[in-house]
Amino acid sequence: MVIAFLSGKGGTGKTLFSVNLASLVKDSVYMDCDVEEPNGHLFLHPEILNQVPVNKIIPVFDPDLCVGCRQCVDFCRYNALAFIHNQVHIEGSLCHGCGGCKIICEHQAVRETAHEIGHIDIGKSNKINTMTGWMNVIEEAATPIIEEMFDHVDKTKLVFADCPPGASCSVMACIKNADYVVVVAEATLYGQENLKLILELLTEFNSHYGIILNQSNTQDNPVKRYIMERNIPILGEVNYELELAKRSSMGEIVSISKSRYHSMFKKFLYQILKEANYE
Ligand code: SF4
Ligand code: SF4
């Protein structure tokens, strides 16, 4: 079963929850899908056992066959192509590998080649399995790396997928591969606006989800009001606590190191698995 941890914005506590909850389950998988800046490894320090490269297919242009009609350049919606000095040039980081330019070329001047955009580290950290996706610097397409991670992961295990922030294609890749979604929300007005976006997406995908309210102990909590008005299931709340913030910022897995937090995260785990109908 895949449980995906999402938020409308960064810094709400997705990694805090996914790392601490995964650490409570023997032989679970912690999967860091935030491939632009994965940070779960700072808590787990996994031993890397295998590294899988991730490629995308990009076009290569044959100057001997190209007649300079520029149809491919006009076709590319991602502005990855330019015709300069009588040659087609490609900016590989902008290419989405759709294959359209190859199809549109009537002169067989386009062939395709593999271009590495990142890799997946597969490892082990104490009793849990880890997968970390990394996107190469200057690349822009995170989704193929995330899709490859979901293709590789053993879904018979309990998988805790730490997803990217926002509501982009890479987040959608996580949603469509998840059996249950935990949205970690932050009690601010900005948090509320981002939460709305993610809830719209979840409705679109008809996803099964619940919400954890992080830093819930503010005087005025617009997010809690918003959620309660709509009868959205709340999985639990965590108040802001300096000790938890300090320990986590040092990369401590508090669900293992401190009995008080162990009980707190155990309760969350129980509630999530119950809502997700995990047997
Ligand atoms: S469509 Fe084919 S022939 Fe025309 S510019 Fe592109 S590669 Fe060259
Ligand atoms: S494969 Fe698609 S995205 Fe890439 S250059 Fe060709 S048309 Fe553009």
mmCIF file of C-alpha atoms in Angstrom, residues 66-246:
data_model
loop_
_atom_site.group_PDB
_atom_site.id
_atom_site.type_symbol
_atom_site.label_atom_id
_atom_site.label_comp_id
_atom_site.label_asym_id
_atom_site.label_seq_id
_atom_site.Cartn_x
_atom_site.Cartn_y
_atom_site.Cartn_z
ATOM 1 C CA CYS A 66 17.417 18.332 -42.563
ATOM 2 C CA VAL A 67 16.075 20.729 -45.239
ATOM 3 C CA GLY A 68 15.511 23.598 -42.800
ATOM 4 C CA CYS A 69 11.702 23.720 -43.045
ATOM 5 C CA ARG A 70 11.455 24.519 -39.275
ATOM 6 C CA GLN A 71 8.258 22.539 -38.851
ATOM 7 C CA CYS A 72 9.727 20.812 -35.795
ATOM 8 C CA VAL A 73 10.656 24.171 -34.217
ATOM 9 C CA ASP A 74 7.139 25.534 -34.731
ATOM 10 C CA PHE A 75 5.618 22.318 -33.409
ATOM 11 C CA CYS A 76 7.498 22.162 -30.096
ATOM 12 C CA ARG A 77 5.213 23.661 -27.435
ATOM 13 C CA TYR A 78 8.029 23.628 -24.875
ATOM 14 C CA ASN A 79 10.312 25.924 -26.911
ATOM 15 C CA ALA A 80 13.048 23.328 -26.710
ATOM 16 C CA LEU A 81 14.077 23.810 -30.360
ATOM 17 C CA ALA A 82 15.663 26.699 -32.234
ATOM 18 C CA PHE A 83 16.889 27.018 -35.818
ATOM 19 C CA ILE A 84 20.240 28.801 -35.731
ATOM 20 C CA HIS A 85 22.938 28.952 -38.432
ATOM 21 C CA ASN A 86 21.015 26.547 -40.677
ATOM 22 C CA GLN A 87 20.746 23.859 -38.009
ATOM 23 C CA VAL A 88 18.160 22.698 -35.507
ATOM 24 C CA HIS A 89 19.442 23.047 -31.936
ATOM 25 C CA ILE A 90 17.853 21.466 -28.891
ATOM 26 C CA GLU A 91 17.850 22.586 -25.260
ATOM 27 C CA GLY A 92 17.613 19.132 -23.675
ATOM 28 C CA SER A 93 16.428 20.362 -20.270
ATOM 29 C CA LEU A 94 13.298 21.903 -21.874
ATOM 30 C CA CYS A 95 12.433 18.842 -23.975
ATOM 31 C CA HIS A 96 9.613 16.728 -22.515
ATOM 32 C CA GLY A 97 10.392 13.790 -24.798
ATOM 33 C CA CYS A 98 6.946 13.846 -26.407
ATOM 34 C CA GLY A 99 8.346 12.591 -29.736
ATOM 35 C CA GLY A 100 6.280 15.114 -31.709
ATOM 36 C CA CYS A 101 9.182 16.615 -33.660
ATOM 37 C CA LYS A 102 10.176 13.172 -34.948
ATOM 38 C CA ILE A 103 6.637 12.498 -36.117
ATOM 39 C CA ILE A 104 6.235 15.876 -37.803
ATOM 40 C CA CYS A 105 9.532 15.765 -39.735
ATOM 41 C CA GLU A 106 8.837 14.619 -43.300
ATOM 42 C CA HIS A 107 12.524 14.132 -44.091
ATOM 43 C CA GLN A 108 13.508 11.477 -41.531
ATOM 44 C CA ALA A 109 16.029 13.942 -40.124
ATOM 45 C CA VAL A 110 15.142 13.173 -36.494
ATOM 46 C CA ARG A 111 16.176 10.134 -34.489
ATOM 47 C CA GLU A 112 15.971 9.619 -30.726
ATOM 48 C CA THR A 113 18.530 9.016 -28.000
ATOM 49 C CA ALA A 114 18.516 8.492 -24.220
ATOM 50 C CA HIS A 115 19.446 11.455 -22.010
ATOM 51 C CA GLU A 116 20.056 10.934 -18.279
ATOM 52 C CA ILE A 117 17.956 13.275 -16.140
ATOM 53 C CA GLY A 118 18.577 11.817 -12.696
ATOM 54 C CA HIS A 119 18.834 8.631 -10.678
ATOM 55 C CA ILE A 120 17.257 6.675 -7.853
ATOM 56 C CA ASP A 121 19.229 5.591 -4.788
ATOM 57 C CA ILE A 122 17.904 2.355 -3.328
ATOM 58 C CA GLY A 123 19.097 1.637 0.192
ATOM 59 C CA LYS A 124 18.525 0.488 3.715
ATOM 60 C CA SER A 125 18.356 2.370 7.012
ATOM 61 C CA ASN A 126 18.110 0.101 10.058
ATOM 62 C CA LYS A 127 14.877 -1.829 9.666
ATOM 63 C CA ILE A 128 13.413 0.181 6.780
ATOM 64 C CA ASN A 129 14.006 0.324 3.031
ATOM 65 C CA THR A 130 14.701 3.640 1.349
ATOM 66 C CA MET A 131 14.339 5.066 -2.141
ATOM 67 C CA THR A 132 15.562 8.561 -2.965
ATOM 68 C CA GLY A 133 14.978 10.230 -6.312
ATOM 69 C CA TRP A 134 17.503 12.791 -7.531
ATOM 70 C CA MET A 135 17.011 15.102 -10.487
ATOM 71 C CA ASN A 136 20.189 16.351 -12.180
ATOM 72 C CA VAL A 137 20.987 20.051 -11.937
ATOM 73 C CA ILE A 138 19.494 22.086 -14.873
ATOM 74 C CA GLU A 139 16.900 19.398 -15.629
ATOM 75 C CA GLU A 140 13.241 20.400 -15.391
ATOM 76 C CA ALA A 141 11.204 17.206 -15.716
ATOM 77 C CA ALA A 142 10.770 15.606 -12.288
ATOM 78 C CA THR A 143 7.780 13.461 -13.250
ATOM 79 C CA PRO A 144 9.648 10.700 -15.164
ATOM 80 C CA ILE A 145 11.892 10.133 -12.116
ATOM 81 C CA ILE A 146 8.885 9.858 -9.804
ATOM 82 C CA GLU A 147 7.075 7.516 -12.205
ATOM 83 C CA GLU A 148 10.190 5.324 -12.367
ATOM 84 C CA MET A 149 10.303 5.206 -8.549
ATOM 85 C CA PHE A 150 6.704 4.024 -8.384
ATOM 86 C CA ASP A 151 7.478 1.400 -11.062
ATOM 87 C CA HIS A 152 10.355 0.082 -8.921
ATOM 88 C CA VAL A 153 8.840 0.175 -5.433
ATOM 89 C CA ASP A 154 7.478 -2.995 -3.825
ATOM 90 C CA LYS A 155 3.840 -2.067 -3.210
ATOM 91 C CA THR A 156 3.212 -5.187 -1.132
ATOM 92 C CA LYS A 157 5.143 -3.352 1.610
ATOM 93 C CA LEU A 158 3.845 -0.286 3.452
ATOM 94 C CA VAL A 159 5.245 2.606 1.403
ATOM 95 C CA PHE A 160 5.516 6.130 2.835
ATOM 96 C CA ALA A 161 5.924 8.478 -0.140
ATOM 97 C CA ASP A 162 7.286 11.914 0.782
ATOM 98 C CA CYS A 163 5.995 13.979 -2.165
ATOM 99 C CA PRO A 164 7.019 17.333 -3.655
ATOM 100 C CA PRO A 165 5.245 20.510 -2.514
ATOM 101 C CA GLY A 166 2.777 22.375 -4.718
ATOM 102 C CA ALA A 167 0.189 21.077 -7.163
ATOM 103 C CA SER A 168 2.268 20.423 -10.284
ATOM 104 C CA CYS A 169 2.595 17.385 -12.608
ATOM 105 C CA SER A 170 5.065 15.738 -10.211
ATOM 106 C CA VAL A 171 2.485 15.948 -7.403
ATOM 107 C CA MET A 172 -0.142 14.453 -9.722
ATOM 108 C CA ALA A 173 2.227 11.556 -10.452
ATOM 109 C CA CYS A 174 2.270 10.855 -6.699
ATOM 110 C CA ILE A 175 -1.495 11.180 -6.292
ATOM 111 C CA LYS A 176 -2.315 8.760 -9.074
ATOM 112 C CA ASN A 177 0.049 6.136 -7.630
ATOM 113 C CA ALA A 178 -1.198 6.484 -4.034
ATOM 114 C CA ASP A 179 -3.746 4.283 -2.268
ATOM 115 C CA TYR A 180 -4.258 6.886 0.436
ATOM 116 C CA VAL A 181 -3.167 10.520 0.775
ATOM 117 C CA VAL A 182 -2.198 12.357 3.948
ATOM 118 C CA VAL A 183 -2.228 16.132 3.501
ATOM 119 C CA VAL A 184 -0.028 17.909 6.027
ATOM 120 C CA ALA A 185 -1.461 21.408 6.428
ATOM 121 C CA GLU A 186 -0.065 24.452 8.149
ATOM 122 C CA ALA A 187 -2.296 26.851 10.095
ATOM 123 C CA THR A 188 -1.692 30.061 8.146
ATOM 124 C CA LEU A 189 -3.686 31.992 5.535
ATOM 125 C CA TYR A 190 -1.016 31.202 2.948
ATOM 126 C CA GLY A 191 -1.263 27.554 3.994
ATOM 127 C CA GLN A 192 -5.016 27.686 3.466
ATOM 128 C CA GLU A 193 -4.713 28.979 -0.116
ATOM 129 C CA ASN A 194 -2.252 26.213 -0.985
ATOM 130 C CA LEU A 195 -4.414 23.634 0.748
ATOM 131 C CA LYS A 196 -7.361 24.621 -1.461
ATOM 132 C CA LEU A 197 -5.303 23.846 -4.578
ATOM 133 C CA ILE A 198 -4.268 20.426 -3.344
ATOM 134 C CA LEU A 199 -7.815 19.558 -2.258
ATOM 135 C CA GLU A 200 -9.102 20.495 -5.730
ATOM 136 C CA LEU A 201 -6.572 18.104 -7.239
ATOM 137 C CA LEU A 202 -7.515 15.300 -4.852
ATOM 138 C CA THR A 203 -11.181 15.773 -5.731
ATOM 139 C CA GLU A 204 -10.285 15.657 -9.427
ATOM 140 C CA PHE A 205 -8.442 12.351 -8.905
ATOM 141 C CA ASN A 206 -11.207 11.030 -6.641
ATOM 142 C CA SER A 207 -8.564 10.282 -3.996
ATOM 143 C CA HIS A 208 -9.108 8.933 -0.507
ATOM 144 C CA TYR A 209 -7.460 11.348 1.936
ATOM 145 C CA GLY A 210 -7.264 12.878 5.407
ATOM 146 C CA ILE A 211 -5.530 15.912 6.893
ATOM 147 C CA ILE A 212 -2.944 16.381 9.622
ATOM 148 C CA LEU A 213 -2.960 19.873 11.082
ATOM 149 C CA ASN A 214 0.564 20.894 11.942
ATOM 150 C CA GLN A 215 1.429 23.827 14.211
ATOM 151 C CA SER A 216 -2.220 23.898 15.161
ATOM 152 C CA ASN A 217 -1.952 25.961 18.362
ATOM 153 C CA THR A 218 -2.359 29.427 16.854
ATOM 154 C CA GLN A 219 -4.933 31.902 18.194
ATOM 155 C CA ASP A 220 -6.746 32.117 14.896
ATOM 156 C CA ASN A 221 -6.565 28.959 12.781
ATOM 157 C CA PRO A 222 -8.051 29.646 9.315
ATOM 158 C CA VAL A 223 -7.087 26.209 8.020
ATOM 159 C CA LYS A 224 -8.903 24.363 10.798
ATOM 160 C CA ARG A 225 -11.993 26.493 10.214
ATOM 161 C CA TYR A 226 -11.831 25.816 6.474
ATOM 162 C CA ILE A 227 -11.495 22.053 6.984
ATOM 163 C CA MET A 228 -14.245 21.799 9.591
ATOM 164 C CA GLU A 229 -16.713 23.801 7.494
ATOM 165 C CA ARG A 230 -16.269 21.202 4.746
ATOM 166 C CA ASN A 231 -16.352 18.112 6.973
ATOM 167 C CA ILE A 232 -12.947 16.946 5.738
ATOM 168 C CA PRO A 233 -11.525 14.159 7.962
ATOM 169 C CA ILE A 234 -8.836 15.387 10.376
ATOM 170 C CA LEU A 235 -6.369 12.609 11.211
ATOM 171 C CA GLY A 236 -4.879 14.557 14.099
ATOM 172 C CA GLU A 237 -3.269 17.798 15.198
ATOM 173 C CA VAL A 238 0.223 18.731 16.335
ATOM 174 C CA ASN A 239 0.916 21.884 18.287
ATOM 175 C CA TYR A 240 4.006 23.955 17.645
ATOM 176 C CA GLU A 241 6.707 22.831 20.057
ATOM 177 C CA LEU A 242 10.230 24.176 20.239
ATOM 178 C CA GLU A 243 11.693 20.844 21.365
ATOM 179 C CA LEU A 244 10.207 18.945 18.411
ATOM 180 C CA ALA A 245 11.381 21.649 16.000
ATOM 181 C CA LYS A 246 14.911 21.659 17.451
#
